[in-house]
């Protein structure tokens, strides 16, 4: 008896996916629930589990563009699970004709076996797994190891060039090119950004915030906060809380255009931009206005972890009313963030730099951050945008107001 392996329904708007890679080989025996392949939709990637135990028959190639419901393989459920004795019986064959990795081990060279996700990343970068030191159990190469191996990739590519050309040709100024197919997620991000630029009257207003009080508050209570709540106190929860307070007073910033109507929201579902190996995703913290700082921190941590591991669902990224992006973690001093449509506004955070500022007639050094609010001028006027950003600034410079709701 065989069980069909099909592309499942992922979300309401998803009609096509990419079969990124097979995690099992044709003829492999897989257990029920074991991941057999990885598929990528417009917004996220996910592993497809085996619906039953059996021997896998692959019927679609990795890299294929497939419709929802497309058949990609079969599982022969009548096939018996290989016995432990059979595996032992095959061991001498493996020793007689060792695989490249085994041969390298026997010759004394350290070889690490990558996880399926790590292997995919290494293949995309053109990095040999033998050049990567694994930090996982028994030296296994983890996904993080593969991501950090990027710096060594050019060395692996430089060897053939050096061997094929005279030494003089290896001078600085190499003109090599490396075409790489855009992932489905990257193509979707590109299309959304262009749509936002072409369909909205986007404008950006700026302000700066003195982070002294916020940094002092965090420094004073960081250890107690972590001990009590089991999660660190970061700036993102404080910014999120300040935003939700200001959105109540300036509801247009939390609104959206739907045809010839403006939809106002009496809640704040705040999207938090997260950078992942495959691109930028924006998971949503639901009803952030009613959550405590600790609850916001826990939700952000959980969503960010799922996003970076490729486990985020489409539902967790839909329906936001406002977004926050933090380019400061990468060293950005100032930027104009692009709207996450259909939302009408997005707040950009930047890095904290000590600068001389005038305070009460005196020049003092303070940790300062530039804030940028991009907004759709079709429904948000200058009064609303500037006043909203000014209120966020004032709440952050006097964080006690967040607790007193004044």
mmCIF file of C-alpha atoms in Angstrom:
data_model
loop_
_atom_site.group_PDB
_atom_site.id
_atom_site.type_symbol
_atom_site.label_atom_id
_atom_site.label_comp_id
_atom_site.label_asym_id
_atom_site.label_seq_id
_atom_site.Cartn_x
_atom_site.Cartn_y
_atom_site.Cartn_z
ATOM 1 C CA UNK A 1 0.000 0.000 0.000
ATOM 2 C CA UNK A 2 1.277 3.482 -0.830
ATOM 3 C CA UNK A 3 0.434 6.894 0.606
ATOM 4 C CA UNK A 4 0.678 9.989 -1.577
ATOM 5 C CA UNK A 5 2.898 12.862 -0.505
ATOM 6 C CA UNK A 6 1.348 16.178 -1.603
ATOM 7 C CA UNK A 7 1.968 19.900 -1.169
ATOM 8 C CA UNK A 8 -0.391 20.896 1.669
ATOM 9 C CA UNK A 9 -2.602 23.980 1.923
ATOM 10 C CA UNK A 10 -0.383 26.589 3.607
ATOM 11 C CA UNK A 11 -2.488 29.733 3.660
ATOM 12 C CA UNK A 12 -5.460 31.373 2.048
ATOM 13 C CA UNK A 13 -3.467 33.432 -0.444
ATOM 14 C CA UNK A 14 -0.766 30.862 -1.234
ATOM 15 C CA UNK A 15 -1.335 28.986 -4.502
ATOM 16 C CA UNK A 16 2.203 27.949 -5.419
ATOM 17 C CA UNK A 17 5.375 26.939 -3.568
ATOM 18 C CA UNK A 18 8.955 25.965 -4.312
ATOM 19 C CA UNK A 19 10.266 22.541 -3.347
ATOM 20 C CA UNK A 20 13.502 23.840 -1.839
ATOM 21 C CA UNK A 21 15.231 20.562 -1.016
ATOM 22 C CA UNK A 22 14.737 16.922 -0.159
ATOM 23 C CA UNK A 23 15.872 16.023 3.342
ATOM 24 C CA UNK A 24 15.619 12.289 2.530
ATOM 25 C CA UNK A 25 16.850 10.308 -0.486
ATOM 26 C CA UNK A 26 14.815 8.181 -2.869
ATOM 27 C CA UNK A 27 14.445 4.726 -1.317
ATOM 28 C CA UNK A 28 15.020 5.907 2.258
ATOM 29 C CA UNK A 29 12.798 4.518 4.987
ATOM 30 C CA UNK A 30 11.173 7.373 6.930
ATOM 31 C CA UNK A 31 9.217 7.293 10.168
ATOM 32 C CA UNK A 32 5.789 8.886 10.550
ATOM 33 C CA UNK A 33 6.151 12.614 11.264
ATOM 34 C CA UNK A 34 9.777 12.708 10.118
ATOM 35 C CA UNK A 35 10.632 15.673 7.848
ATOM 36 C CA UNK A 36 11.153 14.542 4.263
ATOM 37 C CA UNK A 37 11.544 17.833 2.388
ATOM 38 C CA UNK A 38 11.531 21.606 2.773
ATOM 39 C CA UNK A 39 9.072 23.829 0.872
ATOM 40 C CA UNK A 40 9.112 27.604 0.533
ATOM 41 C CA UNK A 41 6.096 29.850 0.045
ATOM 42 C CA UNK A 42 5.936 33.569 -0.644
ATOM 43 C CA UNK A 43 6.346 34.394 3.025
ATOM 44 C CA UNK A 44 8.026 31.506 4.844
ATOM 45 C CA UNK A 45 9.670 28.108 4.534
ATOM 46 C CA UNK A 46 8.593 24.940 6.301
ATOM 47 C CA UNK A 47 9.461 21.263 6.571
ATOM 48 C CA UNK A 48 6.962 18.713 5.283
ATOM 49 C CA UNK A 49 6.485 15.709 7.631
ATOM 50 C CA UNK A 50 5.763 12.182 6.418
ATOM 51 C CA UNK A 51 2.061 11.336 6.949
ATOM 52 C CA UNK A 52 2.949 7.646 7.440
ATOM 53 C CA UNK A 53 5.992 5.460 7.881
ATOM 54 C CA UNK A 54 7.386 3.802 4.766
ATOM 55 C CA UNK A 55 9.918 3.815 1.946
ATOM 56 C CA UNK A 56 10.105 7.119 0.070
ATOM 57 C CA UNK A 57 9.694 7.388 -3.693
ATOM 58 C CA UNK A 58 10.606 10.882 -4.944
ATOM 59 C CA UNK A 59 8.497 12.164 -7.857
ATOM 60 C CA UNK A 60 9.458 15.873 -8.024
ATOM 61 C CA UNK A 61 12.845 17.521 -8.297
ATOM 62 C CA UNK A 62 14.253 20.000 -5.787
ATOM 63 C CA UNK A 63 13.804 23.546 -7.071
ATOM 64 C CA UNK A 64 10.472 22.771 -8.762
ATOM 65 C CA UNK A 65 7.652 25.337 -8.722
ATOM 66 C CA UNK A 66 4.537 23.430 -7.623
ATOM 67 C CA UNK A 67 0.841 24.153 -7.127
ATOM 68 C CA UNK A 68 -0.908 23.460 -3.827
ATOM 69 C CA UNK A 69 -2.035 19.820 -3.840
ATOM 70 C CA UNK A 70 0.644 18.709 -6.330
ATOM 71 C CA UNK A 71 1.922 15.178 -5.828
ATOM 72 C CA UNK A 72 5.642 15.098 -5.065
ATOM 73 C CA UNK A 73 6.162 11.521 -3.936
ATOM 74 C CA UNK A 74 4.829 8.327 -2.406
ATOM 75 C CA UNK A 75 5.450 6.312 0.747
ATOM 76 C CA UNK A 76 5.362 2.518 0.458
ATOM 77 C CA UNK A 77 3.770 1.695 3.811
ATOM 78 C CA UNK A 78 3.960 -2.056 3.188
ATOM 79 C CA UNK A 79 7.750 -1.992 3.235
ATOM 80 C CA UNK A 80 9.236 -3.245 6.485
ATOM 81 C CA UNK A 81 11.508 -1.056 8.553
ATOM 82 C CA UNK A 82 15.174 -2.127 8.067
ATOM 83 C CA UNK A 83 16.335 -4.316 10.952
ATOM 84 C CA UNK A 84 19.316 -3.314 13.030
ATOM 85 C CA UNK A 85 21.074 -6.506 11.920
ATOM 86 C CA UNK A 86 20.681 -5.559 8.263
ATOM 87 C CA UNK A 87 22.332 -2.254 8.915
ATOM 88 C CA UNK A 88 25.252 -4.025 10.578
ATOM 89 C CA UNK A 89 25.552 -6.430 7.652
ATOM 90 C CA UNK A 90 26.060 -3.493 5.321
ATOM 91 C CA UNK A 91 28.751 -1.949 7.489
ATOM 92 C CA UNK A 92 31.692 -3.881 5.895
ATOM 93 C CA UNK A 93 30.665 -2.551 2.465
ATOM 94 C CA UNK A 94 30.858 0.976 3.736
ATOM 95 C CA UNK A 95 34.318 0.272 5.133
ATOM 96 C CA UNK A 96 35.470 -1.324 1.906
ATOM 97 C CA UNK A 97 34.369 1.660 -0.171
ATOM 98 C CA UNK A 98 34.328 4.641 2.182
ATOM 99 C CA UNK A 99 32.411 7.769 1.313
ATOM 100 C CA UNK A 100 34.492 10.924 0.872
ATOM 101 C CA UNK A 101 33.672 12.094 4.381
ATOM 102 C CA UNK A 102 34.604 8.692 5.886
ATOM 103 C CA UNK A 103 37.805 8.530 3.875
ATOM 104 C CA UNK A 104 38.801 11.928 5.151
ATOM 105 C CA UNK A 105 38.222 10.806 8.732
ATOM 106 C CA UNK A 106 40.333 7.705 8.272
ATOM 107 C CA UNK A 107 43.136 9.826 6.854
ATOM 108 C CA UNK A 108 43.172 11.915 10.015
ATOM 109 C CA UNK A 109 41.391 15.023 8.652
ATOM 110 C CA UNK A 110 38.556 16.324 10.797
ATOM 111 C CA UNK A 111 35.219 16.107 8.944
ATOM 112 C CA UNK A 112 31.901 17.363 10.301
ATOM 113 C CA UNK A 113 28.521 16.186 9.068
ATOM 114 C CA UNK A 114 26.066 19.057 8.430
ATOM 115 C CA UNK A 115 22.378 18.959 9.307
ATOM 116 C CA UNK A 116 20.009 19.099 6.285
ATOM 117 C CA UNK A 117 19.356 22.797 6.799
ATOM 118 C CA UNK A 118 23.085 23.487 7.236
ATOM 119 C CA UNK A 119 23.954 21.474 4.122
ATOM 120 C CA UNK A 120 21.538 23.553 2.054
ATOM 121 C CA UNK A 121 23.120 26.811 3.263
ATOM 122 C CA UNK A 122 26.643 25.498 2.596
ATOM 123 C CA UNK A 123 25.664 24.348 -0.907
ATOM 124 C CA UNK A 124 24.177 27.758 -1.694
ATOM 125 C CA UNK A 125 27.406 29.443 -0.564
ATOM 126 C CA UNK A 126 29.649 26.925 -2.327
ATOM 127 C CA UNK A 127 31.388 26.060 0.952
ATOM 128 C CA UNK A 128 32.787 22.551 1.485
ATOM 129 C CA UNK A 129 31.585 21.011 4.757
ATOM 130 C CA UNK A 130 35.129 19.772 5.450
ATOM 131 C CA UNK A 131 36.206 23.409 5.804
ATOM 132 C CA UNK A 132 33.644 24.137 8.540
ATOM 133 C CA UNK A 133 34.107 23.318 12.211
ATOM 134 C CA UNK A 134 30.888 22.006 13.751
ATOM 135 C CA UNK A 135 29.697 23.144 17.169
ATOM 136 C CA UNK A 136 26.868 20.614 17.493
ATOM 137 C CA UNK A 137 26.813 17.215 19.134
ATOM 138 C CA UNK A 138 29.725 14.987 18.010
ATOM 139 C CA UNK A 139 31.002 17.864 15.866
ATOM 140 C CA UNK A 140 27.826 18.112 13.772
ATOM 141 C CA UNK A 141 27.575 21.302 11.701
ATOM 142 C CA UNK A 142 24.541 23.312 12.811
ATOM 143 C CA UNK A 143 22.537 25.845 10.815
ATOM 144 C CA UNK A 144 24.293 28.642 12.724
ATOM 145 C CA UNK A 145 27.721 27.187 11.840
ATOM 146 C CA UNK A 146 26.732 27.191 8.173
ATOM 147 C CA UNK A 147 25.518 30.792 8.344
ATOM 148 C CA UNK A 148 28.774 31.895 9.994
ATOM 149 C CA UNK A 149 30.824 30.092 7.340
ATOM 150 C CA UNK A 150 30.150 32.851 4.843
ATOM 151 C CA UNK A 151 33.504 34.523 5.385
ATOM 152 C CA UNK A 152 35.376 31.400 4.335
ATOM 153 C CA UNK A 153 33.419 30.933 1.102
ATOM 154 C CA UNK A 154 35.618 33.235 -1.015
ATOM 155 C CA UNK A 155 38.687 31.177 -0.066
ATOM 156 C CA UNK A 156 37.066 28.030 -1.422
ATOM 157 C CA UNK A 157 36.287 29.813 -4.684
ATOM 158 C CA UNK A 158 39.708 31.422 -4.975
ATOM 159 C CA UNK A 159 41.636 28.093 -5.112
ATOM 160 C CA UNK A 160 40.577 27.024 -8.632
ATOM 161 C CA UNK A 161 41.324 30.493 -10.008
ATOM 162 C CA UNK A 162 44.817 30.470 -8.531
ATOM 163 C CA UNK A 163 45.534 27.028 -9.964
ATOM 164 C CA UNK A 164 44.231 27.876 -13.449
ATOM 165 C CA UNK A 165 46.004 31.224 -13.881
ATOM 166 C CA UNK A 166 49.545 32.541 -13.350
ATOM 167 C CA UNK A 167 50.267 34.197 -10.018
ATOM 168 C CA UNK A 168 50.245 37.660 -11.612
ATOM 169 C CA UNK A 169 46.607 37.166 -12.702
ATOM 170 C CA UNK A 170 45.471 36.740 -9.085
ATOM 171 C CA UNK A 171 46.034 40.426 -8.303
ATOM 172 C CA UNK A 172 43.276 42.509 -6.641
ATOM 173 C CA UNK A 173 40.391 43.411 -8.911
ATOM 174 C CA UNK A 174 38.886 40.009 -9.680
ATOM 175 C CA UNK A 175 35.955 40.253 -12.120
ATOM 176 C CA UNK A 176 34.229 36.993 -11.235
ATOM 177 C CA UNK A 177 30.427 36.828 -11.213
ATOM 178 C CA UNK A 178 28.118 34.342 -9.514
ATOM 179 C CA UNK A 179 24.480 34.210 -10.627
ATOM 180 C CA UNK A 180 22.064 33.076 -7.938
ATOM 181 C CA UNK A 181 18.357 32.464 -8.412
ATOM 182 C CA UNK A 182 16.122 34.640 -6.270
ATOM 183 C CA UNK A 183 14.209 32.709 -3.647
ATOM 184 C CA UNK A 184 10.437 32.891 -3.637
ATOM 185 C CA UNK A 185 10.583 34.890 -0.387
ATOM 186 C CA UNK A 186 13.056 37.400 -1.826
ATOM 187 C CA UNK A 187 10.922 37.859 -4.973
ATOM 188 C CA UNK A 188 7.855 38.495 -2.799
ATOM 189 C CA UNK A 189 9.722 41.020 -0.642
ATOM 190 C CA UNK A 190 10.911 42.830 -3.780
ATOM 191 C CA UNK A 191 7.393 42.967 -5.230
ATOM 192 C CA UNK A 192 5.892 44.251 -1.968
ATOM 193 C CA UNK A 193 8.496 47.019 -1.630
ATOM 194 C CA UNK A 194 7.934 48.207 -5.189
ATOM 195 C CA UNK A 195 4.166 48.102 -4.647
ATOM 196 C CA UNK A 196 4.512 50.222 -1.493
ATOM 197 C CA UNK A 197 6.581 52.823 -3.347
ATOM 198 C CA UNK A 198 4.211 52.920 -6.335
ATOM 199 C CA UNK A 199 0.807 52.851 -4.620
ATOM 200 C CA UNK A 200 1.246 55.048 -1.531
ATOM 201 C CA UNK A 201 2.044 58.717 -0.993
ATOM 202 C CA UNK A 202 4.944 57.826 1.290
ATOM 203 C CA UNK A 203 6.688 60.505 3.297
ATOM 204 C CA UNK A 204 9.150 60.321 6.219
ATOM 205 C CA UNK A 205 9.468 62.594 9.238
ATOM 206 C CA UNK A 206 12.361 62.491 11.716
ATOM 207 C CA UNK A 207 13.125 63.213 15.343
ATOM 208 C CA UNK A 208 15.765 62.228 17.875
ATOM 209 C CA UNK A 209 15.471 60.785 21.349
ATOM 210 C CA UNK A 210 17.784 61.113 24.334
ATOM 211 C CA UNK A 211 18.180 57.508 25.511
ATOM 212 C CA UNK A 212 19.711 58.399 28.901
ATOM 213 C CA UNK A 213 16.638 57.701 31.041
ATOM 214 C CA UNK A 214 15.736 54.537 29.149
ATOM 215 C CA UNK A 215 19.265 53.160 29.400
ATOM 216 C CA UNK A 216 19.433 53.992 33.103
ATOM 217 C CA UNK A 217 16.074 52.285 33.719
ATOM 218 C CA UNK A 218 17.194 49.183 31.844
ATOM 219 C CA UNK A 219 20.543 49.081 33.638
ATOM 220 C CA UNK A 220 18.901 49.459 37.051
ATOM 221 C CA UNK A 221 16.241 46.752 36.674
ATOM 222 C CA UNK A 222 17.687 44.419 34.015
ATOM 223 C CA UNK A 223 18.802 41.680 36.411
ATOM 224 C CA UNK A 224 15.606 41.787 38.514
ATOM 225 C CA UNK A 225 13.481 41.754 35.356
ATOM 226 C CA UNK A 226 15.275 38.716 33.949
ATOM 227 C CA UNK A 227 15.170 36.887 37.276
ATOM 228 C CA UNK A 228 11.422 37.428 37.683
ATOM 229 C CA UNK A 229 10.205 37.007 34.104
ATOM 230 C CA UNK A 230 12.807 34.690 32.583
ATOM 231 C CA UNK A 231 13.458 37.008 29.646
ATOM 232 C CA UNK A 232 15.764 39.981 29.118
ATOM 233 C CA UNK A 233 14.565 43.585 29.131
ATOM 234 C CA UNK A 234 15.344 45.015 25.713
ATOM 235 C CA UNK A 235 14.621 48.339 24.066
ATOM 236 C CA UNK A 236 12.115 46.831 21.627
ATOM 237 C CA UNK A 237 9.452 46.178 24.281
ATOM 238 C CA UNK A 238 9.778 49.741 25.583
ATOM 239 C CA UNK A 239 9.514 51.175 22.059
ATOM 240 C CA UNK A 240 6.532 48.927 21.323
ATOM 241 C CA UNK A 241 4.787 50.078 24.494
ATOM 242 C CA UNK A 242 5.455 53.755 23.710
ATOM 243 C CA UNK A 243 4.076 53.263 20.207
ATOM 244 C CA UNK A 244 0.848 51.658 21.448
ATOM 245 C CA UNK A 245 0.237 54.561 23.836
ATOM 246 C CA UNK A 246 0.774 57.147 21.083
ATOM 247 C CA UNK A 247 -1.438 55.215 18.635
ATOM 248 C CA UNK A 248 -4.407 55.685 20.981
ATOM 249 C CA UNK A 249 -4.039 59.458 20.723
ATOM 250 C CA UNK A 250 -3.317 59.469 16.974
ATOM 251 C CA UNK A 251 -5.562 56.737 15.505
ATOM 252 C CA UNK A 252 -4.923 57.745 11.886
ATOM 253 C CA UNK A 253 -1.375 56.399 12.225
ATOM 254 C CA UNK A 254 -2.920 53.022 13.089
ATOM 255 C CA UNK A 255 -5.427 53.100 10.211
ATOM 256 C CA UNK A 256 -5.496 51.586 6.717
ATOM 257 C CA UNK A 257 -7.101 52.425 3.373
ATOM 258 C CA UNK A 258 -9.571 49.875 2.008
ATOM 259 C CA UNK A 259 -10.990 51.049 -1.299
ATOM 260 C CA UNK A 260 -12.700 54.361 -0.617
ATOM 261 C CA UNK A 261 -12.879 53.723 3.146
ATOM 262 C CA UNK A 262 -10.443 54.287 6.017
ATOM 263 C CA UNK A 263 -10.363 51.436 8.512
ATOM 264 C CA UNK A 264 -9.520 52.522 12.067
ATOM 265 C CA UNK A 265 -8.376 49.963 14.645
ATOM 266 C CA UNK A 266 -9.047 50.144 18.384
ATOM 267 C CA UNK A 267 -6.201 47.693 18.979
ATOM 268 C CA UNK A 268 -2.504 47.679 18.058
ATOM 269 C CA UNK A 269 -1.114 44.607 16.296
ATOM 270 C CA UNK A 270 2.536 45.618 16.002
ATOM 271 C CA UNK A 271 4.767 43.979 13.395
ATOM 272 C CA UNK A 272 8.407 43.590 14.420
ATOM 273 C CA UNK A 273 10.810 43.335 11.465
ATOM 274 C CA UNK A 274 13.189 40.371 11.821
ATOM 275 C CA UNK A 275 16.173 39.707 9.572
ATOM 276 C CA UNK A 276 16.538 36.017 8.626
ATOM 277 C CA UNK A 277 19.001 34.168 6.352
ATOM 278 C CA UNK A 278 16.314 34.171 3.632
ATOM 279 C CA UNK A 279 15.182 37.778 3.956
ATOM 280 C CA UNK A 280 13.205 40.207 6.073
ATOM 281 C CA UNK A 281 9.986 38.974 7.673
ATOM 282 C CA UNK A 282 7.583 40.862 9.947
ATOM 283 C CA UNK A 283 5.862 38.676 12.584
ATOM 284 C CA UNK A 284 3.057 40.391 14.492
ATOM 285 C CA UNK A 285 2.628 40.920 18.240
ATOM 286 C CA UNK A 286 -1.162 40.821 18.686
ATOM 287 C CA UNK A 287 -2.909 43.304 21.003
ATOM 288 C CA UNK A 288 0.402 44.789 22.072
ATOM 289 C CA UNK A 289 -1.470 47.628 23.778
ATOM 290 C CA UNK A 290 -2.789 45.230 26.427
ATOM 291 C CA UNK A 291 0.470 43.345 27.075
ATOM 292 C CA UNK A 292 3.016 44.043 29.797
ATOM 293 C CA UNK A 293 6.671 44.679 28.946
ATOM 294 C CA UNK A 294 7.525 41.111 29.952
ATOM 295 C CA UNK A 295 4.756 39.673 27.785
ATOM 296 C CA UNK A 296 5.906 41.748 24.810
ATOM 297 C CA UNK A 297 9.518 40.609 25.287
ATOM 298 C CA UNK A 298 8.475 36.937 25.445
ATOM 299 C CA UNK A 299 6.303 37.236 22.347
ATOM 300 C CA UNK A 300 9.014 39.021 20.361
ATOM 301 C CA UNK A 301 11.620 36.427 21.375
ATOM 302 C CA UNK A 302 9.346 33.511 20.440
ATOM 303 C CA UNK A 303 8.398 34.996 17.061
ATOM 304 C CA UNK A 304 11.955 36.047 16.175
ATOM 305 C CA UNK A 305 13.300 32.587 17.009
ATOM 306 C CA UNK A 306 10.662 30.898 14.843
ATOM 307 C CA UNK A 307 11.370 33.324 11.999
ATOM 308 C CA UNK A 308 15.136 32.721 12.034
ATOM 309 C CA UNK A 309 14.597 28.955 12.210
ATOM 310 C CA UNK A 310 12.198 29.077 9.265
ATOM 311 C CA UNK A 311 9.263 27.901 11.414
ATOM 312 C CA UNK A 312 7.179 31.077 11.286
ATOM 313 C CA UNK A 313 3.662 30.621 9.872
ATOM 314 C CA UNK A 314 1.856 32.905 7.450
ATOM 315 C CA UNK A 315 -0.850 33.581 10.054
ATOM 316 C CA UNK A 316 1.810 34.915 12.438
ATOM 317 C CA UNK A 317 2.867 37.500 9.853
ATOM 318 C CA UNK A 318 -0.551 38.721 8.712
ATOM 319 C CA UNK A 319 -2.877 41.408 9.998
ATOM 320 C CA UNK A 320 -0.501 43.947 11.543
ATOM 321 C CA UNK A 321 -1.679 47.541 11.963
ATOM 322 C CA UNK A 322 1.723 49.201 12.530
ATOM 323 C CA UNK A 323 5.378 48.092 12.212
ATOM 324 C CA UNK A 324 8.732 48.750 13.863
ATOM 325 C CA UNK A 325 12.106 48.077 12.249
ATOM 326 C CA UNK A 326 15.467 48.419 13.983
ATOM 327 C CA UNK A 327 18.311 49.148 11.598
ATOM 328 C CA UNK A 328 20.412 50.206 14.558
ATOM 329 C CA UNK A 329 21.380 46.600 15.296
ATOM 330 C CA UNK A 330 23.342 46.680 12.014
ATOM 331 C CA UNK A 331 24.848 50.118 12.693
ATOM 332 C CA UNK A 332 22.413 52.300 10.730
ATOM 333 C CA UNK A 333 22.507 55.953 11.788
ATOM 334 C CA UNK A 334 19.496 57.105 9.744
ATOM 335 C CA UNK A 335 17.141 55.630 7.147
ATOM 336 C CA UNK A 336 13.704 56.012 5.583
ATOM 337 C CA UNK A 337 11.878 52.707 6.142
ATOM 338 C CA UNK A 338 9.386 51.552 3.505
ATOM 339 C CA UNK A 339 5.767 50.888 4.468
ATOM 340 C CA UNK A 340 4.615 47.354 5.109
ATOM 341 C CA UNK A 341 1.389 47.600 3.092
ATOM 342 C CA UNK A 342 -1.526 47.733 3.724
ATOM 343 C CA UNK A 343 -0.274 49.417 6.910
ATOM 344 C CA UNK A 344 -0.002 53.195 6.787
ATOM 345 C CA UNK A 345 3.027 53.811 9.017
ATOM 346 C CA UNK A 346 6.294 52.266 10.166
ATOM 347 C CA UNK A 347 8.768 53.418 12.833
ATOM 348 C CA UNK A 348 12.496 53.116 12.157
ATOM 349 C CA UNK A 349 14.910 52.788 15.090
ATOM 350 C CA UNK A 350 18.632 53.442 14.629
ATOM 351 C CA UNK A 351 21.898 53.051 16.477
ATOM 352 C CA UNK A 352 22.647 54.898 19.725
ATOM 353 C CA UNK A 353 25.562 57.302 19.468
ATOM 354 C CA UNK A 354 26.930 59.673 22.086
ATOM 355 C CA UNK A 355 26.667 63.196 20.704
ATOM 356 C CA UNK A 356 26.980 66.716 22.116
ATOM 357 C CA UNK A 357 23.555 68.265 22.712
ATOM 358 C CA UNK A 358 22.335 71.423 24.409
ATOM 359 C CA UNK A 359 20.527 70.820 27.730
ATOM 360 C CA UNK A 360 19.408 73.822 29.820
ATOM 361 C CA UNK A 361 21.886 76.077 28.049
ATOM 362 C CA UNK A 362 24.799 73.686 28.554
ATOM 363 C CA UNK A 363 26.497 71.410 26.004
ATOM 364 C CA UNK A 364 26.522 67.859 27.344
ATOM 365 C CA UNK A 365 27.241 64.407 25.902
ATOM 366 C CA UNK A 366 24.156 62.192 25.662
ATOM 367 C CA UNK A 367 23.349 58.822 24.044
ATOM 368 C CA UNK A 368 21.115 59.843 21.145
ATOM 369 C CA UNK A 369 19.039 57.872 18.636
ATOM 370 C CA UNK A 370 17.425 59.149 15.453
ATOM 371 C CA UNK A 371 13.819 58.047 14.889
ATOM 372 C CA UNK A 372 12.154 57.935 11.476
ATOM 373 C CA UNK A 373 8.430 57.598 10.828
ATOM 374 C CA UNK A 374 7.437 56.757 7.259
ATOM 375 C CA UNK A 375 3.722 57.192 6.619
ATOM 376 C CA UNK A 376 1.081 57.263 3.909
ATOM 377 C CA UNK A 377 0.277 60.937 3.378
ATOM 378 C CA UNK A 378 -3.092 60.015 1.827
ATOM 379 C CA UNK A 379 -4.607 59.447 5.275
ATOM 380 C CA UNK A 380 -1.975 60.788 7.690
ATOM 381 C CA UNK A 381 -1.287 64.510 7.650
ATOM 382 C CA UNK A 382 1.818 66.250 8.913
ATOM 383 C CA UNK A 383 0.094 67.188 12.172
ATOM 384 C CA UNK A 384 -0.674 63.548 13.015
ATOM 385 C CA UNK A 385 2.711 62.157 11.942
ATOM 386 C CA UNK A 386 4.862 64.795 13.646
ATOM 387 C CA UNK A 387 2.742 64.805 16.825
ATOM 388 C CA UNK A 388 2.770 60.998 17.005
ATOM 389 C CA UNK A 389 6.567 60.828 16.685
ATOM 390 C CA UNK A 390 7.018 63.654 19.195
ATOM 391 C CA UNK A 391 4.848 61.797 21.707
ATOM 392 C CA UNK A 392 6.864 58.597 21.233
ATOM 393 C CA UNK A 393 10.039 60.624 21.829
ATOM 394 C CA UNK A 394 8.643 62.171 25.038
ATOM 395 C CA UNK A 395 7.495 58.806 26.406
ATOM 396 C CA UNK A 396 10.916 57.261 25.806
ATOM 397 C CA UNK A 397 12.749 60.195 27.387
ATOM 398 C CA UNK A 398 10.507 59.953 30.462
ATOM 399 C CA UNK A 399 9.639 56.209 30.659
ATOM 400 C CA UNK A 400 7.805 56.632 33.967
ATOM 401 C CA UNK A 401 4.945 58.024 31.872
ATOM 402 C CA UNK A 402 4.512 54.576 30.341
ATOM 403 C CA UNK A 403 3.750 53.177 33.788
ATOM 404 C CA UNK A 404 1.532 56.080 34.872
ATOM 405 C CA UNK A 405 -0.261 56.336 31.498
ATOM 406 C CA UNK A 406 0.125 60.133 31.375
#
